[in-house]
XYZ file of C-alpha atoms in Angstrom:
746
model
C -45.229 -42.300 131.439
C -48.658 -43.607 130.219
C -50.611 -45.876 132.578
C -51.740 -49.330 131.454
C -55.480 -49.966 131.579
C -57.573 -53.096 131.031
C -60.614 -52.330 128.860
C -63.566 -54.726 128.583
C -66.141 -54.401 125.767
C -68.766 -56.836 127.055
C -72.116 -56.524 125.245
C -74.825 -54.275 123.806
C -78.637 -54.120 123.985
C -81.632 -51.870 123.317
C -80.135 -51.219 119.834
C -82.262 -49.186 117.459
C -81.977 -50.922 114.087
C -83.767 -49.846 110.942
C -82.368 -51.850 108.013
C -85.235 -51.051 105.673
C -87.488 -53.369 103.723
C -84.870 -54.321 101.164
C -82.295 -55.734 103.601
C -84.563 -56.750 106.470
C -81.787 -58.587 108.374
C -80.439 -58.444 111.892
C -77.285 -56.323 112.367
C -73.804 -57.770 112.495
C -72.310 -55.484 115.172
C -68.848 -54.616 116.373
C -67.318 -51.838 118.487
C -64.481 -49.594 117.392
C -62.423 -47.804 120.054
C -60.783 -44.436 119.247
C -58.302 -42.592 121.478
C -57.890 -38.896 120.698
C -59.521 -39.464 117.268
C -57.128 -42.291 116.365
C -58.517 -45.797 115.924
C -57.017 -48.287 118.417
C -58.874 -51.513 117.607
C -62.147 -53.117 116.649
C -63.875 -56.049 118.255
C -64.730 -58.912 115.901
C -68.426 -59.202 114.891
C -70.203 -62.084 116.606
C -72.917 -62.742 114.020
C -76.284 -61.201 113.339
C -77.809 -60.294 116.704
C -79.463 -57.258 118.280
C -77.979 -58.154 121.665
C -74.370 -59.065 120.820
C -71.922 -60.198 123.533
C -68.258 -59.741 122.606
C -66.605 -60.154 126.074
C -63.574 -58.565 124.438
C -60.666 -57.565 126.657
C -57.617 -55.533 125.623
C -54.901 -53.482 127.246
C -54.482 -49.702 126.650
C -51.364 -47.721 127.355
C -52.590 -44.135 127.746
C -52.671 -40.910 129.733
C -55.673 -40.486 132.033
C -56.670 -37.266 130.237
C -56.800 -38.925 126.821
C -60.180 -38.825 125.091
C -61.774 -42.146 124.227
C -64.751 -42.874 121.974
C -66.678 -46.125 121.696
C -68.490 -46.493 118.349
C -71.017 -49.172 117.455
C -70.920 -50.269 113.789
C -72.792 -52.667 111.523
C -70.441 -54.753 109.357
C -71.802 -54.696 105.793
C -69.122 -57.191 104.567
C -68.860 -55.111 101.437
C -66.494 -52.512 99.936
C -68.450 -49.536 101.283
C -67.994 -47.849 104.705
C -69.784 -49.603 107.574
C -72.617 -47.477 109.071
C -72.121 -46.152 112.621
C -75.195 -46.712 114.819
C -74.019 -44.558 117.713
C -71.128 -43.224 119.815
C -70.119 -42.716 123.419
C -67.460 -40.079 124.117
C -65.535 -39.694 127.402
C -62.001 -39.713 128.775
C -59.961 -42.513 130.274
C -60.254 -40.796 133.667
C -64.002 -40.313 133.273
C -64.688 -43.920 132.315
C -62.419 -45.129 135.131
C -64.492 -43.132 137.646
C -67.703 -44.670 136.333
C -66.341 -48.150 136.739
C -64.954 -47.724 140.300
C -68.172 -48.745 142.002
C -68.865 -51.690 139.699
C -66.538 -53.694 137.553
C -68.821 -53.029 134.571
C -71.214 -50.190 133.666
C -73.790 -49.462 131.005
C -73.309 -46.325 128.898
C -75.623 -44.783 126.324
C -74.567 -44.480 122.682
C -76.047 -41.700 120.611
C -76.466 -40.683 116.990
C -77.147 -36.964 116.478
C -78.055 -36.583 120.171
C -80.574 -39.403 119.947
C -80.006 -42.493 122.149
C -79.620 -45.529 119.872
C -78.570 -48.234 122.351
C -76.482 -49.179 125.376
C -72.987 -50.673 125.770
C -71.778 -52.669 128.763
C -68.082 -51.848 129.336
C -65.455 -51.974 132.005
C -62.146 -50.175 132.698
C -59.528 -50.576 135.422
C -55.812 -50.093 135.975
C -54.096 -53.152 134.546
C -51.841 -55.512 136.433
C -49.794 -58.528 135.244
C -52.860 -60.789 135.440
C -54.833 -58.452 133.194
C -52.049 -58.483 130.610
C -52.085 -62.242 130.615
C -55.906 -62.282 130.333
C -55.781 -59.913 127.343
C -53.373 -62.213 125.539
C -55.490 -65.244 126.379
C -58.588 -63.477 125.083
C -56.890 -62.673 121.776
C -55.775 -66.291 121.494
C -59.258 -67.599 122.134
C -60.654 -65.358 119.422
C -58.059 -66.710 116.979
C -58.900 -70.310 117.913
C -62.578 -69.723 117.250
C -62.106 -68.231 113.820
C -58.985 -69.902 112.401
C -58.408 -73.557 111.617
C -55.142 -75.499 111.416
C -52.354 -73.577 113.124
C -53.553 -71.732 116.217
C -51.875 -68.830 117.921
C -51.943 -70.727 121.205
C -49.713 -73.403 119.699
C -46.857 -70.966 119.261
C -47.342 -68.052 121.681
C -46.091 -68.592 125.195
C -47.316 -66.586 128.215
C -46.197 -62.984 128.388
C -44.240 -61.841 131.445
C -46.433 -59.028 132.718
C -43.521 -57.303 134.415
C -41.766 -56.484 131.171
C -42.456 -53.194 129.576
C -42.108 -54.556 126.041
C -44.604 -57.347 126.737
C -47.156 -54.955 128.161
C -46.940 -52.517 125.255
C -46.654 -54.904 122.323
C -48.347 -58.183 123.258
C -52.054 -57.258 122.782
C -51.557 -55.541 119.451
C -49.273 -58.334 118.186
C -51.846 -60.953 119.196
C -54.564 -59.042 117.392
C -52.595 -58.823 114.106
C -51.585 -62.489 114.323
C -55.169 -63.624 114.824
C -56.311 -61.647 111.767
C -53.531 -63.020 109.628
C -54.610 -66.540 110.629
C -58.071 -65.875 109.257
C -56.611 -64.882 105.877
C -54.386 -67.986 105.906
C -57.424 -70.231 106.478
C -58.756 -69.087 103.122
C -55.580 -69.989 101.283
C -57.305 -71.441 98.173
C -59.716 -68.524 97.799
C -57.185 -65.801 98.562
C -54.119 -67.455 96.960
C -52.522 -64.181 95.832
C -52.191 -62.821 99.349
C -51.825 -66.099 101.246
C -48.002 -66.400 101.091
C -47.487 -62.835 102.269
C -49.972 -63.228 105.111
C -48.148 -66.400 106.136
C -44.726 -64.685 106.032
C -45.929 -61.830 108.239
C -47.629 -64.309 110.603
C -44.465 -66.327 110.966
C -42.263 -63.333 111.697
C -44.659 -61.716 114.178
C -45.261 -64.926 116.158
C -41.507 -65.306 116.654
C -41.340 -61.714 117.881
C -44.357 -62.317 120.139
C -42.654 -65.281 121.825
C -39.465 -63.364 122.329
C -40.616 -60.013 123.715
C -41.137 -61.359 127.240
C -37.338 -61.352 127.676
C -36.865 -57.759 126.550
C -37.438 -54.781 128.863
C -36.770 -51.724 126.759
C -38.561 -50.204 123.842
C -39.910 -46.874 122.659
C -43.217 -45.547 121.441
C -42.029 -45.619 117.782
C -41.941 -49.416 117.414
C -45.217 -49.735 119.325
C -46.751 -47.372 116.765
C -45.919 -49.727 113.894
C -47.589 -52.679 115.597
C -50.630 -50.618 116.656
C -50.986 -49.377 113.092
C -50.957 -52.947 111.783
C -53.637 -53.898 114.332
C -55.719 -50.919 113.203
C -55.349 -51.670 109.516
C -56.304 -55.373 109.933
C -59.624 -54.435 111.442
C -60.971 -55.092 107.934
C -60.532 -58.827 108.655
C -63.633 -59.367 110.714
C -66.535 -61.493 109.571
C -64.968 -64.754 108.490
C -68.055 -65.841 106.550
C -67.829 -62.893 104.123
C -64.092 -62.328 104.165
C -63.176 -64.002 100.800
C -65.925 -62.087 98.929
C -65.003 -58.855 100.677
C -61.308 -59.164 99.844
C -61.855 -60.330 96.259
C -63.586 -57.061 95.486
C -60.381 -55.156 96.254
C -57.752 -57.857 95.931
C -54.966 -55.507 94.724
C -55.381 -53.256 97.787
C -55.284 -56.286 100.128
C -52.251 -57.590 98.238
C -50.512 -54.258 98.851
C -51.503 -54.329 102.517
C -50.123 -57.848 103.085
C -46.830 -57.214 101.255
C -46.348 -53.983 103.216
C -47.145 -55.883 106.440
C -44.291 -58.283 105.707
C -41.911 -55.298 105.423
C -43.267 -53.834 108.699
C -42.910 -57.226 110.379
C -39.309 -57.552 109.243
C -38.604 -54.032 110.577
C -40.131 -54.953 113.977
C -38.178 -58.226 114.004
C -34.867 -56.493 113.324
C -35.616 -53.629 115.710
C -36.462 -55.901 118.617
C -33.282 -57.947 118.093
C -34.798 -61.190 116.782
C -33.810 -60.886 113.134
C -30.643 -61.499 111.136
C -28.491 -58.706 112.602
C -29.225 -59.032 116.296
C -30.669 -55.903 117.958
C -30.142 -53.017 115.560
C -27.615 -50.455 116.664
C -29.396 -47.100 116.824
C -26.536 -45.663 114.711
C -27.756 -47.779 111.829
C -31.106 -45.992 111.731
C -30.772 -42.309 111.027
C -34.296 -41.475 112.124
C -36.399 -44.257 113.667
C -39.449 -42.027 114.132
C -39.441 -40.898 110.487
C -39.091 -44.458 109.269
C -41.915 -45.626 111.504
C -44.117 -42.712 110.482
C -43.568 -43.506 106.815
C -44.293 -47.226 107.207
C -47.384 -46.502 109.260
C -48.712 -43.886 106.875
C -48.440 -46.229 103.879
C -50.494 -48.848 105.738
C -53.100 -46.281 106.803
C -53.408 -44.925 103.252
C -53.986 -48.487 101.957
C -56.583 -49.098 104.667
C -58.326 -45.887 103.673
C -58.446 -47.034 100.069
C -59.913 -50.347 101.176
C -62.560 -48.671 103.319
C -63.575 -46.369 100.469
C -63.546 -49.085 97.844
C -60.714 -47.579 95.813
C -58.304 -49.577 93.663
C -54.564 -48.932 93.302
C -51.913 -49.610 90.723
C -49.002 -50.439 93.026
C -47.423 -49.180 96.179
C -44.658 -50.372 98.470
C -42.328 -48.696 100.961
C -39.125 -50.347 102.097
C -37.774 -49.678 105.559
C -34.234 -49.659 104.273
C -32.217 -46.518 103.681
C -32.015 -46.227 99.870
C -29.826 -43.804 98.046
C -29.949 -43.038 94.363
C -28.060 -45.901 92.715
C -29.029 -45.291 89.117
C -25.789 -43.478 88.287
C -23.636 -46.146 89.925
C -25.319 -48.977 88.012
C -25.085 -47.183 84.710
C -21.452 -46.217 85.160
C -18.911 -47.309 82.605
C -16.901 -48.987 85.391
C -19.626 -51.522 86.172
C -19.957 -52.253 82.450
C -16.688 -54.190 82.842
C -18.753 -56.952 84.383
C -19.714 -59.759 82.003
C -23.305 -59.585 83.130
C -25.857 -62.005 81.648
C -29.386 -60.676 81.201
C -31.639 -63.442 82.505
C -35.059 -62.683 81.019
C -37.758 -64.170 83.311
C -40.692 -62.746 81.354
C -41.505 -66.070 79.619
C -41.135 -68.208 82.757
C -44.292 -69.307 84.574
C -44.838 -69.611 88.317
C -47.088 -72.057 90.113
C -50.810 -71.853 89.471
C -52.395 -69.841 92.331
C -53.484 -72.159 95.115
C -51.066 -74.984 94.157
C -47.733 -76.115 95.673
C -48.527 -74.083 98.825
C -46.830 -76.548 101.191
C -43.438 -76.335 99.497
C -43.754 -72.602 98.732
C -44.583 -71.909 102.370
C -41.670 -74.034 103.586
C -39.155 -72.295 101.265
C -40.406 -68.709 101.828
C -40.450 -69.221 105.616
C -36.923 -70.628 105.600
C -35.580 -67.829 103.442
C -37.349 -65.139 105.486
C -36.472 -66.266 108.988
C -33.017 -66.390 110.658
C -31.673 -69.950 110.863
C -28.854 -71.800 112.615
C -28.674 -74.217 109.623
C -26.749 -71.948 107.293
C -27.836 -69.618 104.520
C -28.368 -72.023 101.534
C -31.648 -73.813 100.820
C -31.168 -76.594 98.236
C -34.311 -77.963 96.582
C -33.771 -81.119 94.545
C -36.047 -83.570 92.781
C -36.617 -85.653 89.654
C -36.857 -84.055 86.201
C -40.275 -82.591 85.513
C -41.300 -82.340 89.170
C -41.722 -78.553 88.964
C -38.557 -77.185 90.578
C -38.144 -74.313 88.131
C -41.807 -73.361 88.347
C -41.420 -73.201 92.125
C -38.284 -71.102 91.790
C -40.180 -68.685 89.565
C -42.838 -68.317 92.256
C -40.131 -67.760 94.882
C -38.575 -65.164 92.577
C -41.878 -63.299 92.202
C -42.619 -63.488 95.951
C -39.392 -61.802 96.967
C -39.394 -59.441 93.995
C -42.731 -58.100 95.206
C -41.150 -57.557 98.640
C -38.134 -55.841 97.032
C -35.889 -58.407 98.698
C -34.472 -60.041 95.574
C -30.695 -59.773 95.266
C -30.391 -61.849 92.063
C -32.135 -64.466 89.926
C -29.965 -66.732 87.809
C -31.505 -69.649 85.884
C -29.504 -72.044 83.812
C -30.312 -73.587 80.478
C -28.073 -76.164 78.866
C -28.983 -74.672 75.463
C -27.766 -71.237 76.490
C -23.991 -71.671 77.015
C -23.530 -67.913 77.460
C -24.233 -68.356 81.150
C -22.160 -71.506 81.552
C -19.206 -70.179 83.523
C -18.502 -69.424 87.142
C -17.407 -65.916 86.129
C -20.722 -65.222 84.444
C -22.592 -66.247 87.589
C -20.444 -64.132 89.887
C -20.726 -61.104 87.609
C -24.506 -61.500 87.154
C -25.161 -61.772 90.897
C -22.863 -58.776 91.558
C -24.634 -56.685 88.903
C -28.104 -57.622 90.215
C -27.093 -56.759 93.761
C -25.700 -53.442 92.559
C -29.121 -52.599 91.087
C -30.839 -53.176 94.414
C -28.438 -51.828 97.055
C -26.472 -48.576 96.962
C -23.869 -49.683 99.517
C -23.085 -52.808 97.503
C -22.977 -50.809 94.249
C -20.605 -48.289 95.794
C -18.218 -50.993 97.118
C -18.297 -52.856 93.785
C -17.678 -49.631 91.886
C -14.581 -48.835 93.978
C -13.218 -52.408 93.633
C -13.340 -52.326 89.845
C -12.104 -48.694 89.701
C -9.048 -49.680 91.786
C -8.238 -52.642 89.525
C -10.157 -52.975 86.240
C -8.443 -56.286 85.455
C -10.066 -57.918 88.479
C -12.873 -59.104 86.188
C -10.415 -61.475 84.568
C -8.613 -62.660 87.703
C -8.890 -66.253 89.048
C -12.378 -67.162 90.081
C -11.551 -67.226 93.766
C -10.220 -63.676 93.601
C -13.250 -62.499 91.605
C -15.577 -64.023 94.191
C -13.761 -62.264 97.005
C -13.453 -58.833 95.416
C -16.657 -58.663 93.353
C -19.063 -60.459 95.631
C -17.847 -61.291 99.148
C -16.284 -57.917 100.069
C -19.135 -55.772 98.621
C -21.702 -57.969 100.399
C -19.865 -57.449 103.683
C -19.904 -53.707 103.016
C -23.654 -53.778 102.278
C -24.701 -55.835 105.291
C -24.910 -52.966 107.797
C -27.273 -51.121 105.474
C -29.773 -54.003 105.136
C -32.798 -54.817 107.229
C -33.943 -58.376 106.834
C -33.073 -60.985 104.267
C -31.799 -60.491 100.695
C -32.594 -63.516 98.472
C -30.400 -64.836 95.639
C -31.786 -67.660 93.463
C -29.815 -70.152 91.361
C -32.254 -72.305 89.430
C -31.449 -75.609 87.613
C -27.799 -75.662 88.659
C -27.440 -79.129 87.069
C -27.926 -77.488 83.633
C -24.949 -75.239 84.089
C -22.085 -76.644 82.022
C -20.770 -80.208 81.976
C -20.209 -81.707 85.451
C -16.436 -81.419 85.066
C -16.696 -77.796 83.991
C -18.983 -76.687 86.824
C -16.764 -78.040 89.584
C -15.362 -74.563 90.263
C -18.793 -72.997 90.675
C -20.122 -75.860 92.867
C -16.990 -75.609 95.035
C -17.541 -71.891 95.503
C -21.125 -72.507 96.574
C -20.182 -75.277 99.010
C -17.069 -73.689 100.489
C -17.595 -69.922 100.292
C -21.294 -69.049 100.208
C -21.928 -70.360 103.755
C -19.281 -67.925 105.018
C -21.256 -64.914 103.771
C -23.395 -62.985 106.264
C -26.544 -64.902 107.208
C -28.696 -62.009 105.910
C -27.897 -63.164 102.368
C -30.039 -66.232 101.678
C -29.458 -68.494 98.693
C -32.079 -70.715 97.059
C -30.627 -73.353 94.758
C -32.474 -75.989 92.726
C -31.191 -79.020 90.786
C -32.108 -82.475 89.694
C -31.598 -85.362 92.042
C -28.944 -87.896 91.134
C -26.409 -85.443 89.725
C -22.882 -84.623 90.749
C -24.370 -81.763 92.770
C -25.963 -84.315 95.136
C -22.573 -85.677 96.094
C -21.198 -82.190 96.837
C -24.252 -80.742 98.618
C -25.526 -83.555 100.780
C -24.405 -83.254 104.402
C -22.451 -80.027 103.840
C -22.558 -77.523 106.727
C -24.438 -74.382 105.779
C -26.691 -76.155 103.249
C -30.243 -77.206 104.098
C -31.389 -80.022 101.810
C -35.035 -80.329 100.771
C -36.298 -83.146 98.542
C -39.259 -82.195 96.353
C -41.343 -85.255 97.074
C -43.992 -85.744 94.348
C -45.410 -88.976 95.753
C -47.907 -87.136 97.936
C -51.671 -86.668 97.954
C -51.162 -82.881 97.869
C -49.209 -83.121 94.621
C -51.968 -85.247 93.078
C -54.554 -82.636 94.019
C -52.371 -79.794 92.719
C -51.902 -81.488 89.348
C -55.652 -81.972 89.069
C -56.179 -78.270 89.801
C -53.654 -77.475 87.082
C -55.245 -79.853 84.555
C -58.729 -78.496 85.239
C -57.532 -74.964 84.613
C -55.871 -76.021 81.378
C -58.982 -77.882 80.199
C -61.049 -74.783 80.967
C -58.661 -72.735 78.815
C -59.052 -75.262 75.997
C -62.850 -75.082 76.286
C -62.701 -71.304 76.155
C -60.710 -71.501 72.897
C -62.992 -74.210 71.433
C -66.599 -73.268 72.248
C -67.960 -76.275 70.317
C -66.580 -78.646 72.950
C -69.312 -77.786 75.408
C -69.133 -76.790 79.101
C -68.725 -80.338 80.448
C -66.108 -81.687 78.054
C -64.203 -84.013 78.584
C -65.872 -85.151 81.822
C -64.465 -85.597 85.291
C -63.321 -89.167 84.655
C -61.034 -88.082 81.789
C -59.557 -85.290 83.899
C -58.854 -87.717 86.755
C -57.337 -90.193 84.305
C -55.000 -87.470 82.964
C -53.934 -86.765 86.547
C -53.232 -90.484 87.058
C -51.286 -90.742 83.811
C -49.056 -87.813 84.789
C -47.306 -89.856 87.493
C -47.337 -86.613 89.587
C -44.986 -84.943 87.084
C -46.034 -81.421 86.309
C -44.073 -81.423 83.013
C -46.147 -84.458 81.883
C -49.358 -82.591 82.676
C -48.140 -79.372 80.998
C -47.001 -81.127 77.826
C -50.170 -83.243 77.644
C -52.414 -80.152 78.016
C -50.474 -78.277 75.328
C -50.802 -81.316 73.043
C -54.529 -81.675 73.678
C -55.049 -77.939 73.207
C -53.821 -78.020 69.585
C -55.781 -79.074 66.516
C -58.756 -81.425 67.193
C -58.615 -81.609 71.023
C -61.109 -84.488 71.245
C -59.046 -86.739 69.022
C -55.801 -85.779 70.793
C -57.328 -86.664 74.191
C -58.506 -90.075 72.968
C -55.057 -90.930 71.576
C -53.321 -89.825 74.738
C -55.577 -91.844 77.045
C -55.489 -94.988 74.896
C -53.815 -97.524 77.240
C -52.171 -99.246 74.238
C -50.100 -96.118 73.585
C -48.322 -96.525 76.917
C -48.230 -92.845 77.902
C -49.198 -93.500 81.514
C -46.377 -92.452 83.878
C -44.071 -92.290 80.858
C -42.716 -88.931 79.742
C -40.837 -90.431 76.790
C -44.021 -92.019 75.422
C -45.863 -88.736 75.845
C -43.202 -86.995 73.724
C -43.450 -89.827 71.193
C -47.259 -89.594 70.922
C -47.112 -85.810 70.689
C -44.518 -85.806 67.900
C -46.243 -88.599 65.995
C -49.440 -86.564 65.836
C -47.898 -83.176 65.041
C -47.154 -83.772 61.349
C -46.500 -86.332 58.635
C -43.116 -87.837 59.437
C -43.211 -89.804 56.182
C -42.662 -86.563 54.322
C -38.887 -86.426 53.737
C -38.811 -82.682 53.219
C -40.645 -82.102 56.485
C -38.335 -84.482 58.352
C -35.181 -82.712 57.080
C -36.501 -79.252 57.945
C -37.843 -80.344 61.353
C -34.542 -82.000 62.266
C -32.648 -78.859 61.194
C -34.886 -76.694 63.436
C -34.763 -79.096 66.426
C -30.991 -79.462 66.005
C -30.536 -75.690 65.958
C -32.626 -75.288 69.109
C -30.735 -78.061 70.873
C -27.151 -77.396 69.748
C -26.853 -73.676 69.003
C -24.475 -71.830 71.296
C -27.206 -69.251 72.045
C -31.031 -69.241 71.728
C -32.103 -68.244 68.232
C -35.140 -66.221 67.199
C -37.239 -67.399 64.290
C -35.762 -64.643 62.077
C -32.167 -65.674 62.836
C -33.107 -69.341 62.338
C -34.644 -68.531 58.913
C -31.431 -66.802 57.826
C -29.217 -69.562 59.171
C -31.177 -72.518 57.799
C -32.271 -70.951 54.559
C -35.996 -71.631 54.797
C -39.073 -70.327 56.664
C -39.309 -71.983 60.086
C -42.597 -70.504 61.275
C -44.943 -73.317 60.209
C -42.828 -76.074 61.789
C -42.276 -74.042 64.957
C -46.008 -73.547 65.296
C -46.620 -77.307 64.910
C -44.103 -78.052 67.661
C -45.890 -75.802 70.156
C -46.477 -78.461 72.823
C -42.748 -79.171 73.248
C -41.079 -75.810 72.554
C -41.518 -72.226 73.773
C -41.776 -69.750 70.962
C -43.379 -66.461 69.960
C -42.643 -64.477 66.772
C -39.394 -62.502 67.153
C -38.504 -64.230 70.464
C -35.773 -66.826 71.182
C -36.924 -70.410 70.620
C -36.357 -72.783 73.583
C -37.247 -76.311 74.602
C -40.203 -76.357 77.003
C -38.192 -78.624 79.315
C -34.637 -80.002 79.397
C -36.056 -83.568 79.406
C -37.189 -83.063 75.808
C -33.617 -82.273 74.732
C -32.468 -85.424 76.493
C -35.147 -87.445 74.728
C -34.240 -86.114 71.255
C -30.482 -86.722 71.613
C -30.550 -90.140 73.341
C -30.723 -93.058 70.953
C -32.071 -95.448 73.604
C -35.071 -93.152 74.073
C -35.957 -91.937 70.589
C -33.685 -93.986 68.300
C -36.578 -95.795 66.618
C -38.093 -92.560 65.317
C -37.104 -90.084 62.624
C -36.717 -87.211 65.095
C -33.602 -88.632 66.786
C -30.952 -85.887 66.692
C -27.431 -87.105 65.962
C -25.437 -84.345 67.641
C -22.350 -84.928 65.471
C -24.264 -84.735 62.179
C -26.432 -81.784 63.196
C -23.355 -79.847 64.493
C -21.636 -80.370 61.178
C -24.745 -79.206 59.329
C -25.041 -76.039 61.473
C -21.354 -75.296 60.968
C -21.792 -75.631 57.209
C -24.800 -73.335 57.198
C -22.909 -70.718 59.230
C -20.045 -70.803 56.669
C -22.498 -70.432 53.785
C -24.107 -67.406 55.451
C -20.647 -65.846 55.906
C -19.723 -66.488 52.286
C -22.908 -64.817 51.096
C -22.322 -61.907 53.429
C -18.704 -61.463 52.280
C -19.835 -61.621 48.652
C -22.424 -58.924 49.285
C -19.807 -56.734 50.965
C -17.396 -57.262 48.063
C -19.987 -56.243 45.525
C -20.856 -53.157 47.513
C -17.198 -52.116 47.792
C -16.628 -52.567 44.036
C -19.703 -50.454 43.364
C -18.430 -47.685 45.615
C -14.967 -47.750 43.998
C -16.219 -47.756 40.395
């Protein structure tokens, strides 16, 4: 069995450094340690200095005959390979002999047989104290270079007598410290921040727990050592954001793959959702580890060589070909709803990080508080935007089991059966074991899709999920967004009861994220229920104020880009701050206001919106009123009739209508009016037309809110009008068919 050694990289001097006249700067030096031509770790650079002192201690688990090479590099903080200033080659046994007389020795480094400097190093057989010192050293490095959370806050002392602690602790500490550096730059590296945080959270839990575990194998150690090797690119904190930005897609791939590796380590070491994995569940641990490690190393190589990538991700799960199962005629019995998320926006990068971190951590980590996270808040607070970001986060990790979002103007999804079928179909697309179990259930009884809801839940969802659980590593996430928009409260009782009573009984590996408005019937059912963790989306915070200002500034920049005559400083910081104050911390207010301002004559629109006499401050209804008043001439009777017909069709139609269908139904061209309503509706030519937010539908159909204006929609009158138009279209269609038949028969 390999011996454990304590290696000290202390300092360097007498360095030959020829930067040239162009650069003319001191070197930023670090040492890389190879064992048998495989990189083990790198010391962090300590700043520009020709006599650097790292005082870096780590633990090696190695055979005495293994070759070891110490290489001195200059960190360029750029996308190109760092130049090597010199090397010292020996063996573990040889270096140990040198260090027997003294605790530390000086060795010469050479480049092409020419001495280029000296390194002060030390090596000895490690004991429990050395293991502890190594961990402490890693922790101190993290504390120096990372702000906020520190590794020492969460990592307890490692029991040096445990084999797992000796083999994993140093490498885990090294990866954790590097992830902390990335997390510190959350605003600058927003795209990778959430994945770095997820990996950090998982690995710190594993770090704390390994001291109680005494058995492991070299395979799992290889994954952690590979991560430590790959994250050697996180070195000079001063230049890190610039360095990463140059190859952001590669770093994004590295961090998402790191989360998958971290989940694998968590499950393997017994601190995940399934307890310690039975070896029978993993057909070939070594092959799986080799594949995960190789993907990381390939990504690191691309980073080192400054190469970009399109996309790459390797899951640790055992995937079979499920295409045939999903496309089978049997699964077509499901009344699946296609929830198109292509038009839905997530949070602006760098905003809502507190709540996104809270939700992603909760969904990623095992919990004793059940398997349902319920996020609730007032209308317009950004719940759906957050759910879109959560969807994209777990979709990138290939851990999304289903994404269902409700819209009161899309009744096709308003049934418990539709939700069960849609989740089942989505799960079947992502997991072969689930697809196989679902396939057999429907094949055995095709009429099950029309059985009572409780039976459908058991046969189409619960039982296949139980069958899939042994084949899953780590969490599978299912999202139900805007549950309060699903049906009338009386009609959704069955679905809410299923969520409250049955979902918590499902295996903990299946995590549900549910959002809804506060103050609805869902509150009364969800609050205090076992298995449901409640989270209020509190908008009365300083962080929300800052996030809304970030959002408004980005929107204003987009408006300036589209209107070059506005000038680079329009409209001034005071107007931007005032817009933030007027929003009342509601993202939907800020979004609607920016869309309104970004239309025709932005300067005039901004003045009208900020006029205190108009009463738009903290008032979403008044914002809608101001926007509609300025979109068109509401004294034009023809315009009013056509606009009401269009708004009524959007609000009351049993399914979202495209502009072409709307033209045929209403009998006139809708494009011009749809374009004028752009700040309150979502529309693109040929695509379904939807309200930008449910609060606008409420405003239009509630007399107490819009009754004094010509755009009030009387649901009864508009429903009668739509019914009449449908009948007229049918009559015309039947007449055309009749004429065609007579022509054929003549």
